[in-house]
Each structure stands twice: as structure tokens, then as C-alpha cells.
């Protein structure tokens, strides 16, 4: 790596905000001999442009011996972030590769077939005459041979050990704040009827320790092997059988790794087991400290690393969660360049939103939301509901208060479509969202105000969370919630000229700010210190609906924009079992 090239590798014609200072400090951190540089860069820093400049410092082929690593990887856990990179003309020299299931076969009669289920995946010894034009293999070949390959973090991890995407000189991870948690989630093994094709042949017994879990994993692996043998014996597979084969191969690999990790006395990974419904029910093996996993999938993939995010809140804690030695890591902390008066936090708290108290608090939050609608009659608003249960309850209350025509929501299956429809709408609709605290860019008039319904603490019913709290790691608990709040606050103010108000409805957020103060960036602490409680207008439905076109919002279709009940389209079981980050992390 040659850090002296960082300024010339910056892709924009000019700097904005603190970019020039950021490049200077990042260069100095690498020149000081650090292997890993953490860049805490708030919204508006242009992290993608900084990332491109860092990647441009990677060793080039003309400077390398036959054994030297060259080139760079750019990776992010957020699919939407990769989409933004693909659409940015300043980043057009990043060669993007996506998971195979995102591509369609080009053979006649197969153009609607994902590459994962195409004839080359179904038929033994199939010789594809147009493989060189296959969109997946073409993109993969281009990315493998270009100086900067860009991909999601999931794809990056999946390709560890591959001959195509080997070690490179520089690895840049954008939105890296949750790297440890992402790795824990990705390394978790979820066993259920919808994830285990041979479930009926080997349902899990009651599992109360990891040794029993490892024994079950060994038995399940043998069942997978037998079914794989049957599938491989067939000359041609149906698309569903090809998908089953691929899933069985992936599952067997995961189970083998799990058994080795559990039975290795020197393994640094501690495992916990979730089995909420007992024998025969969904069972998940979860790693608490996935250092070994990250070592193989991330840290062995490059010589130098840059990790960028607005919310790397504590260097030592981050290093511990990601298996890094703090002595080889530098932190570059950038100032916020947006005026603090353009990004206010406002206290409209109505009580606590804990599970025990939310039934009493939600009606008050709904009434407050009507007042906010009246305060912002012509401006779209975003509500961070935290969970679908809160979203449902809040939507019911808003309907009862007579403002349902200004409300739109989504479920786990139509979130992207409903979000796009809300952003396109000419009406000042209020969008009830779940898990949209990150990877959402609402610049300008797209959204001028938002409401945080609940302090986003990790779920204490999750075995990993419970284990950490049993071990006394409350600082991690508060830091995780603060990180999500800061991410959410950044959704609606995207440039120095932009402005938007973030309202806080849960009194637990005020307590969180006190408990996590030591990990709070100075620029966010300034927002907290300026927070005031306003005088809101009355909760008048007529005033709340005054900005709607012809007195209606979604063509008269009500809160979901589809004319039907959201409950009829989203079962409670699918909500509870869906991965909390599956909506933003492309895992194919």
C-alpha cells in the first residue's frame, strides 16, 4: 500500500466539508504503520468517496512480485449502499459483483431462471456454450481482474478461500460499525423446517448445552450426506432440487464447522443455543465471539484495512468484538460539518415503551403523532416503530384517531415497494417503518421530520444478548442502542443545507443518553445538550390531514396503500422468525 497516493486517488473534482482533512489524517495513520484504520465519519462526510481514495492506494501489479497481493476490495453489509455505489458516476471504476441468485440465465427458455437454478446447476456435466456471456460469470470475471472489486459483506465472506477472490492488498469496509454483530449473525446456524430440507428425517431433540448441539449436528450432517448422494446420482435436477442440493451443501459445511469449533479446546468462540419451543422446534446455534470466523473471512483477505462508519463509538470495544489488536489499529475521528441547528433532537416523550408499559404508552404516542402531523401538515414524516407489533398497535390507534388516510406502512415482504411508493407520493404521508434506522437516504423534502418510538435496545430474549448481560457487559447493551439512535437520526439530514427534526417518544431514550454518554461522539452530544421540549398543537385530525390532496392520501387506500389489513398479509410467525437484518444484508 502506498498511502501517498490517497489525494490523487480521490475521485471527486473538489473536496467538500472535512474530506481534505480526513484524507490527510487517514494517510498519516497508515504511514504510522497501522494495519487497520477506523474512520468515524458522520453523515455528509462522503464515506464512499473516502473509501475509493483509500482503495486507490493499493499496490498495483506493476509494483508487485508474483507473490504480492495487489488491488483492493470495497465491501459493505448494506445492499442499498452497494446500489448507491453502482449509481454514482464518480465510482464507476469499482467493479461490482453480486450474489449468484441476483442474476438470470440467458439461455433460450431460461431467461426467468436464476443462475443458481439454471441448466448448468441442474444437469450433470452440462456444457454451457455461452458461459462467457453469462451475466454472473461475466461480472465475476471482470471484478476478479479489476483493481477494485465491490461486493456485499455477505458475498465477501462467502468467497473466503476461493481461487477467484483471494487476498488483496487493501480491504475497505463501509458502514462497518456492526462488523462483530454482522459476523455473529452470519455465522449463526438456523435450523427449522424452512431452512433444513431434511427436517422431518431428523428433527432436533431438546438441546440444553452445546455438546448435545454438536451431537445433533453430527447426526443431521449424516442425513444431509445421504440426501446429497441421492441428488447427485440424478442426471438432471429440477430447479427446486438444485436449490435443495445447494442448501444441503451449505448446511453440511456450516454443521461441520460448528462441530469443529465446539470440540476444539483452543477455539476462542463461545456458542449458545436458542430453542424457544423446545424439542422439535426451531433451533439456532449462535456464536458469541466470532474471532475465528472473522479471521478466516475478513482479516486473512487483505494486508491493510480501512473501516468506515459514523458510529464506531468505542475503539477498544469495537476491536474486542472484531478480534483486532488495538495496538495495530488507529482511529480517525472526524467532526460533523452540518450545523447543529439543522439536526435538532426534540423531547416529546410520553412514557416508557418497555414490553410491560407500552400498552399504556402507545395511545399517548399516537396522540402525540397526530399533534406532530398538525405541526407538519405539508411535510412527509417517518416513524421508527422498532417492531411490527408496535407498528400494528400504533396504526390501529391512528386509525381510531381519524388520521389513517395520512399513514402508510409496510410488512416484511413489501417494505421496498411501500418505501418507494411513499417516497414518490406527492402527499405528506407519514410512513410507519420497521428496521429502517440504517441504509436510508431521505434528503431534502423527502422527509423533514421523524419520530423514534422506542429505545432500540437489543432483545434480551436473544441468548447472545442474555449471555452478555449475565457476564455484566451492560456497556455493550447501551452502546448498541445508542449506535442505532445515531444512525436513525442521520436518515433525514443529508447535507449541510438540509434540515430535519428528530422527535423522541420513549422516555427510555433520555435514560440511554445518560448511561451511554461516555461513548457518545461530541457532535451528537451537542445535539443532546440542545434538546428541548416543545409546545405542540392540539391533536386535531383536521389539522393533521390539512396537507393531503383532496383530503386523502394513498388514493383512499388507507394506511398500507393496498386496501387490505396488514395482519392478513404478514403472519406473526414470519415476523418473529425473520432475521432482524435480512432486509439490508444481501445473503445470497
Coordinates of C-alpha atoms in Angstrom, one line a residue:
X1 CA 0.0 0.0 0.0
X2 CA 1.2 3.5 -0.9
X3 CA -0.7 6.0 1.3
X4 CA 0.9 8.9 -0.5
X5 CA -1.4 8.3 -3.4
X6 CA -4.6 8.9 -1.4
X7 CA -5.1 12.5 -2.5
X8 CA -4.7 11.7 -6.2
X9 CA -7.0 8.7 -5.9
X10 CA -9.8 10.8 -4.5
X11 CA -12.5 10.6 -7.3
X12 CA -14.3 13.9 -7.0
X13 CA -13.1 17.1 -8.7
X14 CA -13.1 19.0 -5.4
X15 CA -13.4 18.5 -1.7
X16 CA -16.4 19.2 0.5
X17 CA -16.7 19.5 4.2
X18 CA -13.8 17.9 6.0
X19 CA -12.7 15.5 3.2
X20 CA -9.3 17.0 2.6
X21 CA -8.5 16.9 6.3
X22 CA -9.9 13.3 6.5
X23 CA -7.6 12.1 3.7
X24 CA -4.6 13.8 5.4
X25 CA -5.3 12.1 8.7
X26 CA -6.0 8.7 7.1
X27 CA -2.8 8.9 5.2
X28 CA -0.9 9.7 8.4
X29 CA -2.5 6.8 10.2
X30 CA -1.4 4.3 7.6
X31 CA 2.1 5.9 7.2
X32 CA 2.5 5.4 11.0
X33 CA 2.4 1.7 10.4
X34 CA -1.1 0.8 11.5
X35 CA -2.6 -2.2 9.7
X36 CA -6.2 -1.1 10.4
X37 CA -7.6 2.4 10.4
X38 CA -11.1 3.1 11.8
X39 CA -12.7 6.2 10.3
X40 CA -15.5 7.6 12.4
X41 CA -17.2 9.8 9.8
X42 CA -20.6 11.3 10.4
X43 CA -23.3 11.8 7.8
X44 CA -22.2 14.0 4.9
X45 CA -18.5 13.1 5.1
X46 CA -18.8 11.3 1.7
X47 CA -17.6 8.0 3.1
X48 CA -17.8 6.3 -0.3
X49 CA -15.5 8.8 -1.9
X50 CA -13.1 8.5 1.0
X51 CA -13.3 4.7 0.6
X52 CA -12.4 5.0 -3.1
X53 CA -9.4 7.1 -2.3
X54 CA -8.1 4.6 0.2
X55 CA -8.7 1.7 -2.2
X56 CA -6.7 3.6 -4.8
X57 CA -3.6 3.3 -2.6
X58 CA -3.5 -0.4 -3.0
X59 CA -0.3 -2.0 -4.5
X60 CA -0.5 -2.1 -8.3
X61 CA 0.5 -5.0 -10.5
X62 CA 3.5 -3.1 -11.9
X63 CA 4.8 -2.7 -8.4
X64 CA 4.4 -6.3 -7.2
X65 CA 6.2 -9.6 -7.3
X66 CA 4.4 -12.8 -8.3
X67 CA 3.5 -13.5 -4.7
X68 CA 2.5 -10.0 -3.6
X69 CA -1.2 -9.2 -3.1
X70 CA -2.5 -6.4 -5.3
X71 CA -5.7 -4.4 -5.7
X72 CA -8.5 -3.7 -3.3
X73 CA -11.9 -4.8 -2.1
X74 CA -14.7 -2.5 -1.3
X75 CA -17.5 -4.1 0.7
X76 CA -20.5 -3.1 2.8
X77 CA -23.1 -5.1 4.7
X78 CA -25.9 -2.9 3.2
X79 CA -27.3 -3.8 -0.2
X80 CA -28.7 -0.3 -0.7
X81 CA -25.2 1.1 -0.1
X82 CA -23.8 -1.1 -2.9
X83 CA -26.7 0.1 -5.1
X84 CA -25.7 3.7 -4.4
X85 CA -22.1 2.9 -5.3
X86 CA -23.3 1.4 -8.6
X87 CA -25.3 4.5 -9.4
X88 CA -22.5 7.0 -8.6
X89 CA -20.6 8.1 -11.7
X90 CA -17.7 9.1 -9.5
X91 CA -17.3 5.5 -8.5
X92 CA -17.7 3.9 -11.9
X93 CA -14.3 2.2 -11.8
X94 CA -15.5 -0.1 -8.9
X95 CA -16.4 -3.4 -10.5
X96 CA -19.5 -4.7 -8.7
X97 CA -20.3 -8.4 -8.3
X98 CA -23.5 -9.6 -6.6
X99 CA -24.6 -13.0 -5.3
X100 CA -25.4 -15.5 -8.0
X101 CA -29.2 -15.5 -7.2
X102 CA -29.4 -11.9 -8.4
X103 CA -28.6 -12.9 -12.0
X104 CA -30.8 -14.6 -14.6
X105 CA -29.8 -17.2 -17.1
X106 CA -29.6 -16.1 -20.7
X107 CA -30.3 -19.4 -22.4
X108 CA -33.4 -19.6 -24.5
X109 CA -36.4 -20.7 -22.4
X110 CA -34.5 -20.0 -19.1
X111 CA -34.4 -16.2 -19.0
X112 CA -36.6 -16.1 -15.9
X113 CA -34.4 -18.7 -14.1
X114 CA -31.9 -17.6 -11.5
X115 CA -28.3 -18.7 -12.3
X116 CA -28.4 -20.8 -9.2
X117 CA -31.1 -22.9 -10.8
X118 CA -30.0 -22.7 -14.4
X119 CA -29.2 -25.8 -16.5
X120 CA -25.5 -25.6 -15.5
X121 CA -26.6 -26.0 -11.9
X122 CA -29.2 -28.7 -12.7
X123 CA -27.6 -31.0 -15.2
X124 CA -24.6 -33.2 -14.7
X125 CA -21.7 -32.2 -17.0
X126 CA -23.7 -29.5 -18.7
X127 CA -21.5 -27.7 -21.1
X128 CA -22.8 -24.1 -21.4
X129 CA -21.7 -22.7 -24.8
X130 CA -22.4 -19.1 -23.6
X131 CA -20.8 -19.1 -20.2
X132 CA -18.5 -16.3 -21.3
X133 CA -21.7 -14.2 -21.7
X134 CA -23.4 -15.3 -18.5
X135 CA -24.1 -12.1 -16.6
X136 CA -23.0 -13.6 -13.3
X137 CA -19.7 -15.2 -14.5
X138 CA -19.0 -12.2 -16.7
X139 CA -19.4 -9.8 -13.7
X140 CA -17.4 -12.2 -11.6
X141 CA -14.5 -12.4 -14.1
X142 CA -14.4 -8.6 -14.5
X143 CA -14.4 -8.0 -10.8
X144 CA -11.7 -10.6 -10.2
X145 CA -9.5 -8.9 -12.7
X146 CA -10.1 -5.2 -11.9
X147 CA -8.1 -3.2 -9.3
X148 CA -11.2 -2.6 -7.1
X149 CA -13.8 -5.2 -6.7
X150 CA -17.0 -4.2 -4.9
X151 CA -19.5 -6.6 -3.2
X152 CA -21.7 -7.0 -0.2
X153 CA -20.1 -8.2 3.0
X154 CA -22.1 -11.4 2.8
X155 CA -20.7 -12.2 -0.6
X156 CA -17.2 -11.2 0.5
X157 CA -17.4 -13.6 3.5
X158 CA -18.8 -16.4 1.3
X159 CA -15.9 -16.2 -1.1
X160 CA -13.3 -16.6 1.6
X161 CA -10.8 -19.3 0.4
X162 CA -11.9 -19.1 -3.3
X163 CA -9.4 -19.0 -6.1
X164 CA -11.3 -16.2 -7.8
X165 CA -11.3 -13.7 -4.9
X166 CA -8.1 -14.2 -3.0
X167 CA -6.1 -11.9 -0.8
X168 CA -5.8 -8.3 -1.9
X169 CA -3.6 -5.6 -0.7
X170 CA -6.3 -3.3 0.8
X171 CA -9.8 -4.0 2.1
X172 CA -12.2 -1.2 2.7
X173 CA -15.4 -1.9 4.7
X174 CA -18.1 0.8 4.6
X175 CA -20.7 1.0 7.3
X176 CA -18.5 -1.2 9.4
X177 CA -19.9 -0.3 12.9
X178 CA -21.7 -3.6 13.4
X179 CA -19.0 -5.9 12.0
X180 CA -18.8 -8.1 15.1
X181 CA -22.6 -8.4 15.3
X182 CA -22.9 -9.0 11.5
X183 CA -20.4 -11.8 11.8
X184 CA -22.3 -13.4 14.7
X185 CA -25.5 -13.2 12.7
X186 CA -23.9 -14.6 9.6
X187 CA -22.1 -17.4 11.4
X188 CA -25.3 -18.4 13.3
X189 CA -26.8 -21.7 12.1
X190 CA -30.6 -21.5 12.0
X191 CA -32.3 -24.9 11.9
X192 CA -36.0 -25.1 11.1
X193 CA -38.4 -26.7 8.6
X194 CA -37.8 -23.8 6.2
X195 CA -34.0 -23.9 6.4
X196 CA -33.4 -27.7 6.7
X197 CA -34.6 -29.7 3.7
X198 CA -34.3 -33.0 5.6
X199 CA -36.0 -31.6 8.8
X200 CA -38.6 -34.4 9.0
X201 CA -35.9 -37.1 8.9
X202 CA -34.0 -35.6 11.8
X203 CA -35.9 -33.0 14.0
X204 CA -33.9 -31.7 16.9
X205 CA -34.2 -33.2 20.4
X206 CA -34.4 -31.0 23.4
X207 CA -31.0 -29.3 23.5
X208 CA -29.7 -27.7 26.7
X209 CA -26.0 -27.5 26.1
X210 CA -23.5 -27.2 23.2
X211 CA -22.3 -30.8 23.5
X212 CA -25.8 -32.0 22.8
X213 CA -26.0 -29.5 20.0
X214 CA -22.8 -30.8 18.5
X215 CA -24.1 -34.4 18.7
X216 CA -27.3 -33.4 16.9
X217 CA -25.2 -31.5 14.3
X218 CA -23.2 -34.7 13.6
X219 CA -26.4 -36.7 13.1
X220 CA -28.0 -34.1 10.9
X221 CA -24.9 -34.0 8.8
X222 CA -25.2 -37.7 8.1
X223 CA -28.8 -37.3 7.0
X224 CA -27.7 -34.4 4.7
X225 CA -25.0 -36.6 3.2
X226 CA -27.5 -39.3 2.3
X227 CA -29.8 -36.9 0.6
X228 CA -27.0 -35.3 -1.2
X229 CA -25.9 -38.7 -2.5
X230 CA -29.4 -39.3 -3.9
X231 CA -29.5 -35.9 -5.6
X232 CA -26.0 -36.2 -7.1
X233 CA -26.9 -39.6 -8.6
X234 CA -29.5 -38.0 -10.8
X235 CA -28.5 -36.9 -14.3
X236 CA -30.7 -33.9 -14.3
X237 CA -32.4 -32.0 -11.4
X238 CA -35.5 -29.9 -11.3
X239 CA -34.8 -26.3 -10.2
X240 CA -36.2 -27.0 -6.8
X241 CA -33.9 -30.0 -6.4
X242 CA -30.9 -27.9 -7.4
X243 CA -31.8 -25.3 -4.8
X244 CA -32.2 -28.2 -2.2
X245 CA -28.8 -29.6 -3.2
X246 CA -27.1 -26.2 -2.7
X247 CA -28.8 -25.6 0.6
X248 CA -27.8 -29.1 1.9
X249 CA -24.1 -28.5 0.8
X250 CA -24.1 -25.1 2.6
X251 CA -25.8 -26.6 5.7
X252 CA -23.4 -29.5 5.9
X253 CA -20.4 -27.1 5.7
X254 CA -21.9 -25.0 8.5
X255 CA -22.6 -28.0 10.7
X256 CA -19.1 -29.4 10.2
X257 CA -17.5 -26.0 11.1
X258 CA -19.8 -25.8 14.2
X259 CA -18.7 -29.3 15.4
X260 CA -15.1 -28.5 14.9
X261 CA -15.4 -25.2 16.8
X262 CA -17.3 -26.8 19.7
X263 CA -14.9 -29.7 20.1
X264 CA -11.7 -27.6 19.7
X265 CA -10.4 -26.8 23.2
X266 CA -8.4 -23.9 21.8
X267 CA -11.3 -22.3 19.9
X268 CA -11.9 -18.7 21.0
X269 CA -15.6 -19.0 20.1
X270 CA -18.3 -19.4 22.7
X271 CA -21.6 -20.9 21.4
X272 CA -25.1 -20.5 22.8
X273 CA -28.3 -22.3 21.7
X274 CA -31.7 -20.9 21.2
X275 CA -34.6 -23.3 21.2
X276 CA -37.7 -21.3 22.4
X277 CA -40.2 -24.0 21.6
X278 CA -38.2 -27.0 22.9
X279 CA -37.9 -30.4 21.3
X280 CA -38.8 -30.5 17.6
X281 CA -38.9 -26.7 17.3
X282 CA -36.7 -24.1 15.6
X283 CA -33.2 -24.3 16.9
X284 CA -30.3 -21.8 16.4
X285 CA -26.6 -22.2 17.2
X286 CA -25.1 -18.7 17.8
X287 CA -21.5 -17.7 18.3
X288 CA -20.8 -15.0 20.9
X289 CA -17.3 -14.0 19.8
X290 CA -16.7 -14.9 16.2
X291 CA -13.0 -14.0 16.1
X292 CA -12.1 -17.3 14.3
X293 CA -14.8 -16.7 11.7
X294 CA -13.7 -13.1 11.1
X295 CA -10.1 -14.2 10.9
X296 CA -10.8 -16.5 8.0
X297 CA -13.5 -14.5 6.2
X298 CA -12.1 -10.9 6.6
X299 CA -8.7 -10.4 8.2
X300 CA -7.0 -13.1 6.1
X301 CA -8.3 -11.4 3.0
X302 CA -6.0 -8.3 3.0
X303 CA -2.8 -6.6 4.2
X304 CA -4.3 -3.3 5.2
X305 CA -7.8 -2.4 6.2
X306 CA -10.0 0.8 6.4
X307 CA -13.3 0.5 8.3
X308 CA -15.7 3.5 7.9
X309 CA -18.8 4.4 9.8
X310 CA -20.4 7.2 11.7
X311 CA -21.0 5.0 14.7
X312 CA -17.8 3.2 15.7
X313 CA -18.4 4.5 19.2
X314 CA -15.6 2.9 21.2
X315 CA -12.3 1.8 19.7
X316 CA -11.3 -0.8 22.3
X317 CA -14.8 -2.3 22.4
X318 CA -15.0 -2.5 18.6
X319 CA -11.6 -4.1 18.4
X320 CA -12.6 -6.7 21.0
X321 CA -15.8 -7.5 19.1
X322 CA -14.0 -7.9 15.8
X323 CA -10.9 -9.8 17.1
X324 CA -8.5 -7.0 16.5
X325 CA -5.4 -6.0 18.5
X326 CA -6.0 -2.3 19.4
X327 CA -2.2 -1.8 19.2
X328 CA -2.3 -2.2 15.4
X329 CA -5.5 -0.1 15.0
X330 CA -5.8 3.7 14.6
X331 CA -9.0 5.8 15.0
X332 CA -9.5 8.8 12.8
X333 CA -12.4 10.8 14.3
X334 CA -14.0 13.4 12.0
X335 CA -16.1 16.4 13.0
X336 CA -19.6 16.9 11.9
X337 CA -19.9 19.6 9.2
X338 CA -23.7 20.1 9.3
X339 CA -24.9 23.0 11.5
X340 CA -26.3 21.5 14.8
X341 CA -29.4 23.7 14.5
X342 CA -30.3 21.9 11.3
X343 CA -30.4 18.5 13.0
X344 CA -32.3 19.0 16.3
X345 CA -33.4 16.4 18.7
X346 CA -36.8 17.2 20.3
X347 CA -38.2 15.7 23.5
X348 CA -41.8 14.6 23.1
X349 CA -41.5 11.6 25.4
X350 CA -44.8 10.1 26.7
X351 CA -43.6 7.3 29.0
X352 CA -41.6 4.2 28.6
X353 CA -42.0 1.7 25.8
X354 CA -40.9 -1.4 27.6
X355 CA -42.9 -4.5 27.0
X356 CA -44.6 -4.1 30.3
X357 CA -45.5 -0.4 29.8
X358 CA -46.1 0.0 26.1
X359 CA -49.8 -0.7 26.1
X360 CA -50.3 2.4 28.3
X361 CA -47.8 4.5 26.4
X362 CA -48.7 3.7 22.7
X363 CA -52.0 5.6 22.8
X364 CA -50.2 8.7 24.1
X365 CA -47.5 8.3 21.4
X366 CA -50.3 8.1 18.8
X367 CA -51.9 11.3 20.1
X368 CA -48.5 13.0 20.0
X369 CA -48.1 11.8 16.5
X370 CA -51.3 13.5 15.5
X371 CA -50.0 16.7 17.1
X372 CA -46.8 16.3 15.0
X373 CA -48.9 15.8 11.9
X374 CA -50.6 19.1 12.7
X375 CA -47.3 20.8 13.3
X376 CA -46.0 19.5 9.9
X377 CA -49.2 19.4 7.8
X378 CA -47.4 19.6 4.5
X379 CA -44.2 17.7 5.2
X380 CA -43.8 13.9 5.0
X381 CA -42.8 12.1 8.2
X382 CA -41.1 8.9 9.2
X383 CA -41.9 6.9 12.3
X384 CA -39.3 4.3 13.5
X385 CA -41.6 1.7 15.2
X386 CA -38.8 -0.7 16.2
X387 CA -41.1 -3.7 15.8
X388 CA -44.1 -4.9 13.8
X389 CA -46.1 -5.3 17.0
X390 CA -45.6 -1.6 17.8
X391 CA -46.3 -0.7 14.2
X392 CA -49.6 -2.6 14.2
X393 CA -50.7 -1.1 17.6
X394 CA -49.7 2.4 16.5
X395 CA -51.5 2.1 13.2
X396 CA -54.7 1.0 14.9
X397 CA -54.6 3.9 17.3
X398 CA -54.0 6.4 14.4
X399 CA -57.0 4.9 12.6
X400 CA -59.1 5.4 15.7
X401 CA -58.0 9.0 15.9
X402 CA -59.1 9.6 12.4
X403 CA -55.8 10.2 10.6
X404 CA -55.4 6.8 8.9
X405 CA -55.6 8.4 5.5
X406 CA -52.2 10.1 6.1
X407 CA -50.5 6.9 7.2
X408 CA -48.6 4.3 5.1
X409 CA -46.9 1.2 6.4
X410 CA -45.2 -2.0 5.2
X411 CA -44.7 -5.6 6.1
X412 CA -41.6 -7.7 5.8
X413 CA -42.3 -8.7 2.2
X414 CA -43.3 -5.4 0.6
X415 CA -41.1 -3.0 2.5
X416 CA -39.1 -1.9 -0.6
X417 CA -42.2 -1.3 -2.7
X418 CA -44.0 0.6 0.1
X419 CA -41.0 2.7 0.8
X420 CA -40.6 3.6 -2.9
X421 CA -44.3 4.4 -3.1
X422 CA -44.1 6.7 -0.1
X423 CA -41.0 8.5 -1.5
X424 CA -42.8 9.0 -4.8
X425 CA -46.0 10.3 -3.2
X426 CA -47.0 14.0 -3.6
X427 CA -48.9 13.9 -0.3
X428 CA -47.2 14.5 3.1
X429 CA -47.7 10.9 4.1
X430 CA -46.4 9.5 7.4
X431 CA -44.6 6.2 7.0
X432 CA -44.6 3.7 9.8
X433 CA -41.3 1.8 9.4
X434 CA -39.6 -1.1 11.0
X435 CA -35.8 -1.7 10.9
X436 CA -35.1 1.4 8.7
X437 CA -32.7 3.1 11.1
X438 CA -29.9 2.4 8.6
X439 CA -29.4 2.4 4.8
X440 CA -32.0 5.0 4.1
X441 CA -31.2 8.3 2.4
X442 CA -34.1 10.9 2.8
X443 CA -32.5 14.1 1.6
X444 CA -34.3 17.4 1.1
X445 CA -38.1 17.4 1.0
X446 CA -38.4 13.6 1.0
X447 CA -38.7 13.8 4.8
X448 CA -38.4 16.8 7.2
X449 CA -39.3 15.1 10.5
X450 CA -39.2 11.7 12.1
X451 CA -40.3 10.1 15.4
X452 CA -38.4 7.4 17.4
X453 CA -41.0 5.3 19.1
X454 CA -38.7 3.1 21.3
X455 CA -35.2 3.0 22.6
X456 CA -33.7 0.3 20.3
X457 CA -32.1 -1.9 22.9
X458 CA -31.1 -5.4 21.8
X459 CA -33.7 -8.1 22.5
X460 CA -32.9 -9.6 25.9
X461 CA -34.7 -12.8 24.9
X462 CA -31.9 -13.5 22.4
X463 CA -29.5 -15.9 24.0
X464 CA -26.4 -13.9 22.9
X465 CA -27.8 -10.8 24.5
X466 CA -28.8 -12.6 27.7
X467 CA -25.3 -14.2 27.9
X468 CA -23.6 -10.8 27.6
X469 CA -25.8 -9.3 30.2
X470 CA -25.2 -12.2 32.5
X471 CA -21.5 -11.5 32.1
X472 CA -22.1 -7.9 33.1
X473 CA -21.5 -6.3 29.7
X474 CA -24.1 -3.6 30.1
X475 CA -21.8 -1.1 28.3
X476 CA -22.2 -3.1 25.1
X477 CA -26.0 -3.1 25.6
X478 CA -26.3 0.7 26.0
X479 CA -23.7 1.3 23.2
X480 CA -25.7 -0.9 20.8
X481 CA -28.8 1.1 21.4
X482 CA -27.0 4.4 21.1
X483 CA -25.5 3.4 17.8
X484 CA -28.9 2.7 16.3
X485 CA -30.3 6.0 17.6
X486 CA -27.4 7.9 16.0
X487 CA -27.9 6.0 12.7
X488 CA -31.6 6.8 12.8
X489 CA -31.0 10.5 13.4
X490 CA -28.9 10.7 10.3
X491 CA -31.6 9.5 7.9
X492 CA -33.2 12.8 7.2
X493 CA -30.4 15.4 7.2
X494 CA -28.0 14.5 4.4
X495 CA -26.1 17.7 3.5
X496 CA -25.1 21.0 5.2
X497 CA -28.0 22.8 3.7
X498 CA -30.5 20.0 4.6
X499 CA -32.6 20.2 7.8
X500 CA -34.9 17.9 9.7
X501 CA -36.3 17.3 13.2
X502 CA -35.9 14.0 15.1
X503 CA -38.6 13.6 17.9
X504 CA -38.1 11.2 20.8
X505 CA -41.2 9.5 22.1
X506 CA -39.8 6.9 24.6
X507 CA -38.6 8.2 27.9
X508 CA -36.1 5.4 28.0
X509 CA -34.1 7.3 25.3
X510 CA -33.3 10.0 27.8
X511 CA -32.0 7.4 30.2
X512 CA -30.0 5.9 27.4
X513 CA -28.3 9.2 26.7
X514 CA -27.2 9.4 30.3
X515 CA -25.9 5.9 30.5
X516 CA -24.0 5.9 27.2
X517 CA -22.7 9.4 27.5
X518 CA -19.0 8.4 27.6
X519 CA -19.4 6.6 24.2
X520 CA -21.3 9.5 22.5
X521 CA -19.5 11.4 19.7
X522 CA -19.1 15.1 20.6
X523 CA -21.2 16.2 17.7
X524 CA -24.1 14.0 18.8
X525 CA -23.7 15.1 22.4
X526 CA -24.1 18.7 21.2
X527 CA -27.5 17.7 19.8
X528 CA -28.5 16.0 23.1
X529 CA -27.5 19.0 25.1
X530 CA -29.6 21.4 22.9
X531 CA -32.7 19.2 23.2
X532 CA -35.9 20.9 24.4
X533 CA -39.5 20.1 25.0
X534 CA -41.8 22.0 22.6
X535 CA -45.3 23.2 22.9
X536 CA -47.2 21.1 20.4
X537 CA -50.5 22.0 18.7
X538 CA -53.6 20.1 19.7
X539 CA -54.1 16.6 18.4
X540 CA -56.7 17.8 15.8
X541 CA -57.3 15.3 13.0
X542 CA -58.5 18.0 10.6
X543 CA -55.3 19.9 11.1
X544 CA -53.2 16.7 10.8
X545 CA -54.9 16.0 7.4
X546 CA -54.9 19.5 6.1
X547 CA -52.0 19.0 3.7
X548 CA -53.5 16.0 1.9
X549 CA -54.6 16.3 -1.7
X550 CA -58.4 16.3 -1.9
X551 CA -58.4 15.2 1.7
X552 CA -56.9 11.8 1.1
X553 CA -53.5 10.2 0.9
X554 CA -52.9 6.9 -0.9
X555 CA -55.8 7.1 -3.4
X556 CA -58.1 6.4 -0.5
X557 CA -56.4 3.1 0.1
X558 CA -55.7 3.6 3.8
X559 CA -52.6 3.1 5.8
X560 CA -50.9 0.3 4.0
X561 CA -51.5 1.6 0.5
X562 CA -53.0 -1.7 -0.6
X563 CA -56.6 -1.5 0.8
X564 CA -56.1 -4.6 3.0
X565 CA -55.2 -5.4 6.5
X566 CA -51.5 -5.8 7.1
X567 CA -52.2 -8.6 9.5
X568 CA -53.7 -10.7 6.8
X569 CA -50.5 -10.3 4.8
X570 CA -47.9 -10.9 7.5
X571 CA -48.2 -13.7 9.9
X572 CA -46.8 -13.3 13.5
X573 CA -44.6 -16.3 13.0
X574 CA -42.9 -14.8 9.9
X575 CA -42.2 -11.7 11.9
X576 CA -40.7 -13.4 14.9
X577 CA -38.5 -15.8 12.8
X578 CA -37.3 -13.3 10.2
X579 CA -33.7 -12.2 10.6
X580 CA -33.6 -8.7 12.0
X581 CA -31.0 -7.6 9.4
X582 CA -32.2 -9.7 6.4
X583 CA -33.8 -6.7 4.9
X584 CA -30.5 -4.9 4.5
X585 CA -28.0 -7.6 4.1
X586 CA -27.9 -9.5 0.8
X587 CA -27.0 -13.0 1.9
X588 CA -27.1 -14.7 -1.4

